Short mmCIF file of C-alpha atoms in Angstrom, two decimals:
data_model
loop_
_atom_site.label_atom_id
_atom_site.label_comp_id
_atom_site.label_asym_id
_atom_site.label_seq_id
_atom_site.Cartn_x
_atom_site.Cartn_y
_atom_site.Cartn_z
CA UNK A 1 66.88 11.73 -20.07
CA UNK A 2 63.52 10.49 -18.77
CA UNK A 3 63.10 6.90 -17.72
CA UNK A 4 62.45 4.64 -20.69
CA UNK A 5 59.48 2.28 -20.39
CA UNK A 6 59.90 -1.47 -20.93
CA UNK A 7 60.41 -2.75 -23.50
CA UNK A 8 63.15 -0.40 -24.62
CA UNK A 9 63.12 -2.02 -28.04
CA UNK A 10 59.84 -3.23 -29.38
CA UNK A 11 58.65 -4.83 -32.61
CA UNK A 12 56.92 -2.42 -34.96
CA UNK A 13 53.71 -4.33 -35.64
CA UNK A 14 50.00 -3.53 -35.53
CA UNK A 15 47.08 -5.84 -34.80
CA UNK A 16 44.68 -6.98 -37.53
CA UNK A 17 42.39 -9.96 -38.08
CA UNK A 18 44.12 -13.33 -38.15
CA UNK A 19 43.84 -16.44 -40.32
CA UNK A 20 45.98 -19.41 -39.31
CA UNK A 21 46.85 -22.17 -41.75
CA UNK A 22 48.81 -25.17 -40.55
CA UNK A 23 51.43 -26.93 -42.63
CA UNK A 24 51.88 -29.91 -40.32
CA UNK A 25 52.48 -30.46 -36.63
CA UNK A 26 55.84 -30.11 -34.94
CA UNK A 27 55.80 -33.72 -33.77
CA UNK A 28 56.64 -35.06 -30.34
CA UNK A 29 59.12 -32.90 -28.48
CA UNK A 30 62.63 -34.24 -28.20
CA UNK A 31 64.43 -34.23 -24.85
CA UNK A 32 66.65 -31.34 -23.79
CA UNK A 33 69.74 -33.42 -24.48
CA UNK A 34 69.38 -32.79 -28.22
CA UNK A 35 70.00 -29.07 -27.64
CA UNK A 36 66.78 -28.11 -29.41
CA UNK A 37 64.36 -27.28 -26.58
CA UNK A 38 64.30 -25.39 -23.34
CA UNK A 39 62.55 -27.07 -20.43
CA UNK A 40 61.05 -23.77 -19.26
CA UNK A 41 59.31 -23.08 -22.58
CA UNK A 42 55.67 -23.83 -23.37
CA UNK A 43 56.43 -24.60 -27.01
CA UNK A 44 58.56 -27.64 -27.80
CA UNK A 45 59.98 -28.74 -31.15
CA UNK A 46 61.48 -31.54 -33.16
CA UNK A 47 63.85 -30.91 -36.03
CA UNK A 48 61.98 -32.02 -39.18
CA UNK A 49 63.47 -32.92 -42.50
CA UNK A 50 63.29 -30.15 -45.10
CA UNK A 51 60.51 -30.87 -47.57
CA UNK A 52 61.16 -31.83 -51.16
CA UNK A 53 57.72 -31.09 -52.60
CA UNK A 54 57.44 -28.82 -55.62
CA UNK A 55 54.57 -26.77 -57.00
CA UNK A 56 52.96 -23.38 -56.72
CA UNK A 57 52.72 -22.07 -53.18
CA UNK A 58 49.03 -22.01 -52.20
CA UNK A 59 49.23 -18.60 -50.44
CA UNK A 60 51.34 -16.87 -53.09
CA UNK A 61 48.32 -15.25 -54.71
CA UNK A 62 47.45 -13.64 -51.37
CA UNK A 63 50.87 -11.96 -51.14
CA UNK A 64 49.92 -8.77 -52.91
CA UNK A 65 53.14 -7.11 -51.75
CA UNK A 66 55.08 -9.37 -54.15
CA UNK A 67 52.71 -8.79 -57.07
CA UNK A 68 49.62 -6.64 -56.77
CA UNK A 69 47.07 -7.54 -59.45
CA UNK A 70 44.22 -5.82 -57.64
CA UNK A 71 43.44 -8.65 -55.26
CA UNK A 72 41.72 -7.48 -52.05
CA UNK A 73 40.80 -4.23 -53.81
CA UNK A 74 44.40 -3.04 -54.17
CA UNK A 75 45.73 -0.86 -56.94
CA UNK A 76 47.48 -3.05 -59.53
CA UNK A 77 51.20 -2.45 -59.68
CA UNK A 78 51.52 -1.18 -56.10
CA UNK A 79 54.01 -3.83 -55.06
CA UNK A 80 57.71 -4.69 -54.84
CA UNK A 81 58.09 -6.13 -58.38
CA UNK A 82 59.53 -9.14 -56.55
CA UNK A 83 58.14 -11.92 -58.75
CA UNK A 84 59.44 -10.14 -61.81
CA UNK A 85 62.88 -9.95 -60.15
CA UNK A 86 62.97 -13.70 -59.65
CA UNK A 87 63.62 -14.13 -63.36
CA UNK A 88 67.00 -12.48 -62.64
CA UNK A 89 67.84 -14.09 -59.28
CA UNK A 90 66.16 -15.35 -56.12
CA UNK A 91 68.78 -14.42 -53.57
CA UNK A 92 70.94 -17.50 -53.91
CA UNK A 93 74.39 -16.81 -52.48
CA UNK A 94 73.33 -13.92 -50.22
CA UNK A 95 72.79 -14.32 -46.46
CA UNK A 96 70.39 -12.46 -44.15
CA UNK A 97 70.49 -12.47 -40.34
CA UNK A 98 67.12 -11.72 -38.74
CA UNK A 99 67.66 -10.01 -35.37
CA UNK A 100 64.46 -10.28 -33.31
CA UNK A 101 62.75 -11.91 -30.36
CA UNK A 102 62.56 -15.50 -31.66
CA UNK A 103 62.66 -17.23 -35.02
CA UNK A 104 61.17 -20.62 -35.74
CA UNK A 105 64.13 -21.91 -37.75
CA UNK A 106 62.43 -25.32 -37.84
CA UNK A 107 59.42 -23.98 -39.80
CA UNK A 108 58.99 -26.08 -42.94
CA UNK A 109 58.81 -23.00 -45.18
CA UNK A 110 62.02 -21.53 -43.68
CA UNK A 111 64.10 -24.61 -42.96
CA UNK A 112 65.35 -25.16 -46.55
CA UNK A 113 67.07 -21.76 -46.37
CA UNK A 114 68.30 -21.89 -42.78
CA UNK A 115 72.09 -22.20 -42.48
CA UNK A 116 72.71 -25.22 -40.28
CA UNK A 117 74.32 -24.34 -36.94
CA UNK A 118 74.61 -20.62 -37.67
CA UNK A 119 71.68 -19.24 -35.67
CA UNK A 120 72.04 -18.31 -32.00
CA UNK A 121 69.80 -18.41 -28.93
CA UNK A 122 70.61 -15.56 -26.52
CA UNK A 123 67.82 -16.48 -24.13
CA UNK A 124 69.26 -19.82 -23.09
CA UNK A 125 72.45 -20.54 -24.98
CA UNK A 126 73.21 -23.49 -22.73
CA UNK A 127 70.30 -25.38 -24.30
CA UNK A 128 71.60 -25.17 -27.84
CA UNK A 129 72.97 -22.08 -29.46
CA UNK A 130 71.66 -22.82 -32.94
CA UNK A 131 67.93 -22.73 -32.12
CA UNK A 132 66.47 -19.26 -31.20
CA UNK A 133 62.99 -20.83 -31.13
CA UNK A 134 59.78 -19.26 -29.84
CA UNK A 135 59.20 -20.09 -26.22
CA UNK A 136 55.47 -19.44 -25.81
CA UNK A 137 52.35 -18.74 -27.80
CA UNK A 138 52.51 -15.14 -28.98
CA UNK A 139 56.31 -15.22 -29.32
CA UNK A 140 55.70 -14.94 -33.06
CA UNK A 141 57.14 -11.69 -34.35
CA UNK A 142 60.52 -12.87 -35.63
CA UNK A 143 59.03 -15.86 -37.47
CA UNK A 144 56.69 -13.58 -39.39
CA UNK A 145 59.58 -11.27 -40.22
CA UNK A 146 61.80 -14.10 -41.41
CA UNK A 147 59.09 -15.41 -43.73
CA UNK A 148 58.85 -12.09 -45.53
CA UNK A 149 62.56 -12.22 -46.31
CA UNK A 150 63.22 -15.88 -46.89
CA UNK A 151 60.21 -18.22 -47.09
CA UNK A 152 60.96 -20.85 -49.74
CA UNK A 153 59.12 -20.55 -53.06
CA UNK A 154 57.71 -23.25 -55.31
CA UNK A 155 57.58 -25.91 -52.59
CA UNK A 156 53.79 -26.26 -52.61
CA UNK A 157 53.71 -24.75 -49.13
CA UNK A 158 52.52 -21.40 -47.76
CA UNK A 159 53.85 -18.38 -49.61
CA UNK A 160 57.26 -16.98 -50.50
CA UNK A 161 59.76 -14.44 -49.24
CA UNK A 162 61.12 -11.55 -51.31
CA UNK A 163 64.40 -13.47 -51.65
CA UNK A 164 63.14 -17.07 -51.56
CA UNK A 165 66.55 -18.76 -52.09
CA UNK A 166 68.56 -16.59 -49.67
CA UNK A 167 70.50 -18.10 -46.78
CA UNK A 168 68.85 -17.37 -43.44
CA UNK A 169 70.09 -17.22 -39.84
CA UNK A 170 68.16 -16.17 -36.78
CA UNK A 171 69.30 -14.29 -33.64
CA UNK A 172 66.94 -13.56 -30.73
CA UNK A 173 68.61 -10.86 -28.53
CA UNK A 174 65.26 -9.06 -28.07
CA UNK A 175 64.23 -12.01 -25.91
CA UNK A 176 66.78 -10.85 -23.31
CA UNK A 177 66.67 -7.10 -24.13
CA UNK A 178 70.30 -6.85 -22.98
CA UNK A 179 72.46 -4.18 -24.69
CA UNK A 180 75.44 -6.51 -25.00
CA UNK A 181 73.34 -9.24 -26.64
CA UNK A 182 71.93 -6.84 -29.22
CA UNK A 183 75.39 -5.48 -30.00
CA UNK A 184 76.71 -9.03 -30.35
CA UNK A 185 73.89 -10.03 -32.70
CA UNK A 186 74.56 -7.00 -34.90
CA UNK A 187 78.21 -8.04 -35.33
CA UNK A 188 77.94 -11.83 -35.23
CA UNK A 189 79.49 -13.61 -38.24
CA UNK A 190 80.31 -10.29 -39.90
CA UNK A 191 82.13 -11.95 -42.76
CA UNK A 192 79.29 -14.37 -43.57
CA UNK A 193 76.17 -12.26 -42.98
CA UNK A 194 75.44 -9.75 -45.76
CA UNK A 195 72.27 -8.12 -44.38
CA UNK A 196 71.29 -7.68 -40.72
CA UNK A 197 67.53 -7.24 -40.64
CA UNK A 198 65.80 -5.56 -37.68
CA UNK A 199 62.05 -4.99 -37.27
CA UNK A 200 62.28 -3.27 -33.92
CA UNK A 201 63.04 0.10 -32.38
CA UNK A 202 62.22 2.45 -29.51
CA UNK A 203 58.61 2.89 -28.31
CA UNK A 204 56.49 5.30 -30.39
CA UNK A 205 55.13 7.50 -27.64
CA UNK A 206 56.82 10.87 -28.19
CA UNK A 207 60.02 10.95 -26.14
CA UNK A 208 63.52 11.00 -27.55
CA UNK A 209 65.22 7.61 -27.21
CA UNK A 210 68.99 7.61 -27.65
CA UNK A 211 70.89 4.57 -28.88
CA UNK A 212 73.31 2.96 -26.46
CA UNK A 213 77.06 3.28 -27.10
CA UNK A 214 77.27 -0.49 -27.61
CA UNK A 215 74.71 -0.23 -30.41
CA UNK A 216 76.52 2.65 -32.13
CA UNK A 217 79.84 0.86 -31.90
CA UNK A 218 78.33 -2.33 -33.31
CA UNK A 219 76.90 -0.56 -36.36
CA UNK A 220 80.18 1.28 -36.98
CA UNK A 221 82.11 -1.97 -36.71
CA UNK A 222 79.84 -3.71 -39.20
CA UNK A 223 80.06 -0.86 -41.70
CA UNK A 224 83.84 -0.74 -41.53
CA UNK A 225 84.78 -4.40 -41.38
CA UNK A 226 81.78 -6.53 -42.35
CA UNK A 227 81.88 -8.60 -45.56
CA UNK A 228 85.62 -8.33 -45.92
CA UNK A 229 85.59 -4.55 -45.65
CA UNK A 230 82.67 -4.01 -48.04
CA UNK A 231 80.45 -3.41 -44.99
CA UNK A 232 77.36 -5.00 -43.54
CA UNK A 233 73.94 -3.78 -44.65
CA UNK A 234 71.65 -2.76 -41.78
CA UNK A 235 67.88 -2.34 -42.26
CA UNK A 236 65.53 -0.92 -39.61
CA UNK A 237 61.88 0.23 -39.67
CA UNK A 238 61.00 3.93 -39.54
CA UNK A 239 58.41 3.24 -36.79
CA UNK A 240 54.66 3.29 -36.28
CA UNK A 241 54.20 6.56 -34.37
CA UNK A 242 52.44 8.50 -37.12
CA UNK A 243 49.40 9.05 -34.90
CA UNK A 244 50.36 7.89 -31.40
CA UNK A 245 48.04 10.42 -29.70
CA UNK A 246 45.35 12.95 -30.65
CA UNK A 247 45.01 16.60 -29.83
CA UNK A 248 41.74 18.15 -28.57
CA UNK A 249 40.83 19.12 -32.13
CA UNK A 250 41.22 15.51 -33.31
CA UNK A 251 44.49 16.05 -35.13
CA UNK A 252 47.35 13.59 -34.64
CA UNK A 253 50.45 14.00 -32.59
CA UNK A 254 53.09 12.24 -34.64
CA UNK A 255 56.54 10.91 -33.98
CA UNK A 256 59.47 11.82 -36.18
CA UNK A 257 61.57 8.82 -37.07
CA UNK A 258 64.47 11.02 -35.94
CA UNK A 259 63.35 10.59 -32.33
CA UNK A 260 64.50 6.96 -32.47
CA UNK A 261 68.27 6.84 -31.91
CA UNK A 262 68.53 3.43 -33.58
CA UNK A 263 67.42 4.66 -36.99
CA UNK A 264 68.84 8.18 -37.37
CA UNK A 265 72.41 6.95 -37.85
CA UNK A 266 74.83 6.84 -40.74
CA UNK A 267 74.65 3.49 -42.51
CA UNK A 268 71.10 2.57 -41.51
CA UNK A 269 68.52 1.92 -44.25
CA UNK A 270 65.38 3.28 -42.59
CA UNK A 271 62.28 1.69 -44.12
CA UNK A 272 58.82 3.27 -44.34
CA UNK A 273 55.54 1.64 -45.43
CA UNK A 274 52.84 2.07 -48.04
CA UNK A 275 49.54 0.19 -48.37
CA UNK A 276 48.02 -1.67 -51.28
CA UNK A 277 46.95 1.65 -52.81
CA UNK A 278 50.52 2.97 -52.69
CA UNK A 279 49.75 5.54 -49.98
CA UNK A 280 51.07 6.09 -46.46
CA UNK A 281 49.02 4.42 -43.71
CA UNK A 282 48.07 6.49 -40.69
CA UNK A 283 50.87 5.02 -38.56
CA UNK A 284 53.77 5.97 -40.84
CA UNK A 285 56.45 8.15 -39.28
CA UNK A 286 57.88 10.95 -41.41
CA UNK A 287 61.47 12.05 -41.27
CA UNK A 288 64.54 13.28 -43.11
CA UNK A 289 66.21 9.96 -42.23
CA UNK A 290 63.60 7.84 -44.05
CA UNK A 291 65.15 6.20 -47.11
CA UNK A 292 62.83 3.70 -48.82
CA UNK A 293 59.48 1.94 -48.38
CA UNK A 294 58.21 -1.57 -48.42
CA UNK A 295 54.56 -2.64 -48.41
CA UNK A 296 52.32 -3.12 -45.38
CA UNK A 297 48.76 -2.98 -44.09
CA UNK A 298 46.44 -0.05 -44.60
CA UNK A 299 43.05 0.14 -42.92
CA UNK A 300 42.44 -3.60 -43.02
CA UNK A 301 44.53 -5.56 -45.55
CA UNK A 302 47.44 -7.27 -43.81
CA UNK A 303 50.49 -9.18 -45.02
CA UNK A 304 50.61 -12.97 -45.45
CA UNK A 305 53.69 -14.68 -44.02
CA UNK A 306 54.92 -17.50 -41.79
CA UNK A 307 53.69 -18.05 -38.23
CA UNK A 308 54.86 -20.14 -35.32
CA UNK A 309 54.09 -23.87 -34.99
CA UNK A 310 54.40 -24.41 -38.76
CA UNK A 311 51.48 -22.14 -39.55
CA UNK A 312 50.84 -19.06 -41.65
CA UNK A 313 49.12 -15.76 -40.97
CA UNK A 314 47.53 -12.99 -43.07
CA UNK A 315 47.54 -10.16 -40.51
CA UNK A 316 51.14 -9.05 -40.22
CA UNK A 317 51.43 -5.29 -40.37
CA UNK A 318 53.21 -2.04 -39.54
CA UNK A 319 56.77 -1.18 -40.48
CA UNK A 320 57.71 -4.55 -38.95
CA UNK A 321 56.30 -5.95 -42.18
CA UNK A 322 57.60 -3.40 -44.67
CA UNK A 323 61.19 -3.41 -43.44
CA UNK A 324 61.97 -7.12 -44.09
CA UNK A 325 60.78 -6.62 -47.65
CA UNK A 326 63.51 -3.98 -48.02
CA UNK A 327 66.02 -6.45 -46.57
CA UNK A 328 64.87 -9.01 -49.11
CA UNK A 329 65.52 -6.54 -51.95
CA UNK A 330 68.98 -5.81 -50.48
CA UNK A 331 69.66 -9.56 -50.53
CA UNK A 332 68.62 -9.77 -54.20
CA UNK A 333 70.97 -6.87 -54.98
CA UNK A 334 73.93 -8.60 -53.30
CA UNK A 335 73.09 -11.95 -54.85
CA UNK A 336 73.34 -10.27 -58.23
CA UNK A 337 76.55 -8.35 -57.43
CA UNK A 338 78.35 -9.53 -54.26
CA UNK A 339 81.13 -6.99 -54.74
CA UNK A 340 78.91 -4.03 -53.84
CA UNK A 341 79.60 -2.12 -50.61
CA UNK A 342 77.06 -1.01 -48.05
CA UNK A 343 77.05 2.41 -49.68
CA UNK A 344 76.49 0.88 -53.11
CA UNK A 345 73.49 -1.09 -51.86
CA UNK A 346 71.88 2.12 -50.55
CA UNK A 347 72.58 3.98 -53.82
CA UNK A 348 71.26 1.15 -56.00
CA UNK A 349 68.11 0.84 -53.93
CA UNK A 350 67.20 4.52 -53.79
CA UNK A 351 68.09 5.20 -57.46
CA UNK A 352 65.94 2.29 -58.63
CA UNK A 353 63.02 3.13 -56.30
CA UNK A 354 59.53 3.58 -57.70
CA UNK A 355 57.81 6.93 -57.16
CA UNK A 356 54.54 5.92 -55.52
CA UNK A 357 51.57 8.17 -54.90
CA UNK A 358 52.84 10.60 -57.55
CA UNK A 359 50.04 13.14 -56.96
CA UNK A 360 51.17 13.72 -53.38
CA UNK A 361 52.09 17.39 -53.00
CA UNK A 362 55.17 16.73 -50.85
CA UNK A 363 57.30 15.15 -53.57
CA UNK A 364 60.32 17.25 -54.50
CA UNK A 365 62.75 16.55 -57.35
CA UNK A 366 66.28 17.86 -56.90
CA UNK A 367 69.69 16.65 -58.08
CA UNK A 368 68.11 13.92 -60.16
CA UNK A 369 66.25 12.31 -57.25
CA UNK A 370 62.68 12.40 -55.91
CA UNK A 371 62.13 12.69 -52.17
CA UNK A 372 59.12 12.81 -49.89
CA UNK A 373 59.32 12.93 -46.06
CA UNK A 374 56.68 10.19 -45.89
CA UNK A 375 58.17 7.94 -48.55
CA UNK A 376 61.88 8.72 -48.66
CA UNK A 377 63.01 8.06 -52.22
CA UNK A 378 59.99 5.83 -52.98
CA UNK A 379 59.07 2.15 -52.87
CA UNK A 380 61.72 -0.52 -53.31
CA UNK A 381 61.58 -1.99 -56.83
CA UNK A 382 63.27 -5.38 -56.76
CA UNK A 383 63.36 -5.87 -60.52
CA UNK A 384 64.85 -2.43 -61.20
CA UNK A 385 67.30 -2.75 -58.31
CA UNK A 386 68.68 -6.08 -59.47
CA UNK A 387 69.01 -4.79 -63.01
CA UNK A 388 70.87 -1.68 -61.83
CA UNK A 389 73.14 -3.75 -59.55
CA UNK A 390 74.44 -5.65 -62.56
CA UNK A 391 76.07 -2.59 -64.03
CA UNK A 392 76.65 -0.44 -60.97
CA UNK A 393 80.15 1.04 -60.61
CA UNK A 394 81.13 0.99 -56.93
CA UNK A 395 81.54 4.27 -55.07
CA UNK A 396 83.52 2.45 -52.36
CA UNK A 397 82.86 1.59 -48.76
CA UNK A 398 83.72 3.16 -45.44
CA UNK A 399 87.36 3.60 -46.46
CA UNK A 400 86.48 6.07 -49.21
CA UNK A 401 83.62 7.88 -47.47
CA UNK A 402 84.57 11.54 -47.07
CA UNK A 403 83.63 13.29 -43.83
CA UNK A 404 83.63 17.03 -43.07
CA UNK A 405 82.99 18.72 -39.79
CA UNK A 406 81.59 19.08 -37.29
CA UNK A 407 80.86 22.68 -38.16
CA UNK A 408 79.65 24.10 -34.86
CA UNK A 409 77.66 27.22 -34.02
CA UNK A 410 76.69 28.64 -30.61
CA UNK A 411 73.85 31.14 -31.28
CA UNK A 412 72.58 31.24 -27.67
CA UNK A 413 69.25 32.68 -28.78
CA UNK A 414 66.08 32.88 -26.72
CA UNK A 415 63.11 30.77 -27.79
CA UNK A 416 60.16 32.94 -26.77
CA UNK A 417 56.90 31.23 -25.92
CA UNK A 418 53.96 31.85 -28.26
CA UNK A 419 51.09 33.58 -26.45
CA UNK A 420 48.32 31.54 -24.92
CA UNK A 421 44.99 32.61 -26.39
CA UNK A 422 41.64 32.85 -24.58
CA UNK A 423 40.45 29.55 -26.01
CA UNK A 424 43.46 27.80 -24.45
CA UNK A 425 45.38 27.46 -27.72
CA UNK A 426 48.73 28.79 -28.81
CA UNK A 427 49.11 31.97 -30.81
CA UNK A 428 51.53 32.48 -33.68
CA UNK A 429 54.57 30.15 -33.35
CA UNK A 430 57.92 31.84 -32.82
CA UNK A 431 60.79 30.76 -35.08
CA UNK A 432 64.45 31.39 -34.33
CA UNK A 433 66.95 30.82 -37.16
CA UNK A 434 70.73 30.54 -37.10
CA UNK A 435 73.02 30.36 -40.12
CA UNK A 436 76.05 28.06 -40.37
CA UNK A 437 78.37 29.06 -43.25
CA UNK A 438 80.16 25.95 -44.52
CA UNK A 439 83.08 26.30 -46.90
CA UNK A 440 86.11 24.25 -47.92
CA UNK A 441 84.45 20.83 -47.69
CA UNK A 442 85.30 18.71 -50.76
CA UNK A 443 81.96 16.83 -50.71
CA UNK A 444 79.92 17.60 -53.84
CA UNK A 445 77.52 14.69 -53.37
CA UNK A 446 76.12 14.42 -49.85
CA UNK A 447 75.06 10.97 -48.68
CA UNK A 448 74.24 11.69 -45.03
CA UNK A 449 74.20 14.62 -42.59
CA UNK A 450 74.40 14.38 -38.83
CA UNK A 451 72.87 17.42 -37.12
CA UNK A 452 73.37 17.88 -33.38
CA UNK A 453 71.25 20.26 -31.34
CA UNK A 454 71.42 21.57 -27.80
CA UNK A 455 68.41 23.58 -26.68
CA UNK A 456 67.48 24.23 -23.07
CA UNK A 457 63.70 24.09 -22.92
CA UNK A 458 61.34 23.11 -20.12
CA UNK A 459 59.19 21.10 -22.56
CA UNK A 460 61.11 20.04 -25.67
CA UNK A 461 57.91 18.71 -27.22
CA UNK A 462 56.97 22.33 -28.02
CA UNK A 463 59.73 22.56 -30.62
CA UNK A 464 59.71 22.04 -34.35
CA UNK A 465 63.18 21.75 -35.95
CA UNK A 466 64.09 22.06 -39.65
CA UNK A 467 67.39 22.17 -41.50
CA UNK A 468 67.49 24.32 -44.66
CA UNK A 469 70.24 23.83 -47.23
CA UNK A 470 71.91 26.53 -49.37
CA UNK A 471 69.59 25.41 -52.19
CA UNK A 472 66.46 25.69 -50.09
CA UNK A 473 65.95 21.95 -49.48
CA UNK A 474 64.34 21.30 -46.09
CA UNK A 475 65.01 18.38 -43.76
CA UNK A 476 62.16 17.84 -41.30
CA UNK A 477 63.92 16.90 -38.08
CA UNK A 478 61.37 17.29 -35.26
CA UNK A 479 57.70 18.07 -34.69
CA UNK A 480 55.81 19.49 -31.78
CA UNK A 481 54.10 16.85 -29.68
CA UNK A 482 52.89 15.73 -26.23
CA UNK A 483 54.60 13.00 -24.23
CA UNK A 484 53.40 10.72 -21.41
CA UNK A 485 54.23 11.94 -17.92
CA UNK A 486 57.44 10.29 -16.75
CA UNK A 487 57.10 11.42 -13.14
CA UNK A 488 59.77 14.14 -13.24
CA UNK A 489 61.67 16.34 -15.66
CA UNK A 490 60.80 16.85 -19.30
CA UNK A 491 58.83 13.80 -20.43
CA UNK A 492 59.76 14.40 -24.07
CA UNK A 493 63.50 14.22 -23.30
CA UNK A 494 66.27 16.75 -23.59
CA UNK A 495 67.81 18.20 -26.75
CA UNK A 496 71.28 17.97 -25.23
CA UNK A 497 73.64 17.28 -28.11
CA UNK A 498 70.83 15.27 -29.68
CA UNK A 499 71.82 13.71 -33.03
CA UNK A 500 69.42 14.02 -35.95
CA UNK A 501 70.13 12.26 -39.24
CA UNK A 502 69.22 13.21 -42.80
CA UNK A 503 69.42 11.53 -46.20
CA UNK A 504 67.16 14.18 -47.68
CA UNK A 505 70.12 16.11 -49.19
CA UNK A 506 71.39 13.17 -51.24
CA UNK A 507 73.78 14.36 -54.03
CA UNK A 508 73.59 18.01 -52.94
CA UNK A 509 76.95 19.86 -52.62
CA UNK A 510 78.00 21.03 -49.15
CA UNK A 511 79.42 24.53 -49.62
CA UNK A 512 77.14 27.40 -48.69
CA UNK A 513 75.00 28.75 -45.88
CA UNK A 514 73.00 26.15 -43.91
CA UNK A 515 70.22 27.26 -41.60
CA UNK A 516 68.60 25.64 -38.59
CA UNK A 517 65.08 26.80 -37.79
CA UNK A 518 63.82 26.12 -34.28
CA UNK A 519 60.16 26.98 -33.73
CA UNK A 520 58.29 27.05 -30.43
CA UNK A 521 54.83 25.97 -31.55
CA UNK A 522 53.00 25.36 -28.27
CA UNK A 523 52.38 27.74 -25.39
CA UNK A 524 53.37 27.63 -21.69
CA UNK A 525 57.10 26.89 -21.92
CA UNK A 526 60.13 28.77 -23.17
CA UNK A 527 63.81 28.07 -23.59
CA UNK A 528 67.05 28.77 -25.36
CA UNK A 529 68.62 27.65 -28.66
CA UNK A 530 72.18 27.05 -27.45
CA UNK A 531 74.36 25.22 -29.97
CA UNK A 532 74.17 23.15 -33.14
CA UNK A 533 76.59 21.41 -35.47
CA UNK A 534 76.73 19.80 -38.88
CA UNK A 535 78.81 16.83 -40.00
CA UNK A 536 78.65 15.79 -43.65
CA UNK A 537 79.38 12.40 -45.26
CA UNK A 538 79.63 11.81 -48.98
CA UNK A 539 81.93 11.88 -51.98
CA UNK A 540 83.66 14.52 -54.11
#
């Protein structure tokens, strides 16, 4: 694999205009003996008393993602239906762990929901493990994320989170960027934490970025043993690489969310974004692994949430903003029905999703579900999800998940290079297809497919990869692209047993002939389609 630029994991946020509103100073800093502050940090804190004020939150009307009435020129109804869901529950009894760079757990709009003593500071645990506080100005990402999940409502302060009564803990392993810290955060307090929220991922610059073994093991551990065996719920953003570079003709080179090894895994809820018109912003990454959308910025309208130093901001953006809204909906689901497993939460969320942008030509309806590679199964609908959770019959957790495969093929087919035309562009792309006949698998309702590909190619960015089911449903797995020069080898990375993930075939039966299409789209490099395999997960 090529060298991976720092940071390996990065928050998925974009820059917009900023409005800061203060809700009171942090007071004089206490000494390090209290365990609250780190001497090396620019920012210092006191631990305030949680406020007792009541009343409408002054910034609630700005939070169009909770209820879009057309403010800021948005399309009414393009929102999460969150305020409507609060008549059913507000997240009381559920618990969300925000895994990020720093979280201001002393913020007056978060503090009422923060579980005392349960947060953890990976950067400097010796100074007080319960306070993963921002260290410097600009160390603000996790605080904004936490506010979208869990800012307190009706306290006459700021705005509100999607689940405004949920219990909140904060972990800051991104401040160390150490594999072991991230794995620890994703498995910390597995029996107490219901949802692990993550607004971070690999850089969006074209290359393949595999997940570390520690990460994979942590996710598998949480799914199998979290919440007393019902399984932890993991939410990640799809990414912001929808137009990370432009071709000579002005068209976009775009990432597939499947290039990020953190979000193409079984058990991950991969969250996309739509704007206040209900459409995909330019930065949205497509992919067969994308499950459900939250709301985020479009061309200019950002998201209002909490900011460091007891302030608020109106410029949060990207899939860093949409993903915590999905985590908030997951918390509402589990507050309504704590007996649900991680698989149940996914099913409830996607079956209650709202079909946004209905005129978009890429929507397909099969097996009772709508799917779009930009939008997954649609936008999270908090009110519908909570209502469905009340009556949902569990399909079980990891213990009842059926697995078949891997079904492996070794076609060893050449991938001829398309001709280079006189105007320095590629001629007709060359597609090579192999068929994998799958029989005898008892799964009649697919929930997830892992596809592994090995293809020797001098520039893997030339390749487009699609999986075609026996019923003709297509999973978009990879696009052609360019990648920054890494100083040696293939800068896009190697398809050597690379794992793709797909939820696109939800509820489809397994038996039949599956095809993998590998297309060389760009000229100058050739290669070979060596092996591929399929592994199915689902229920009879």
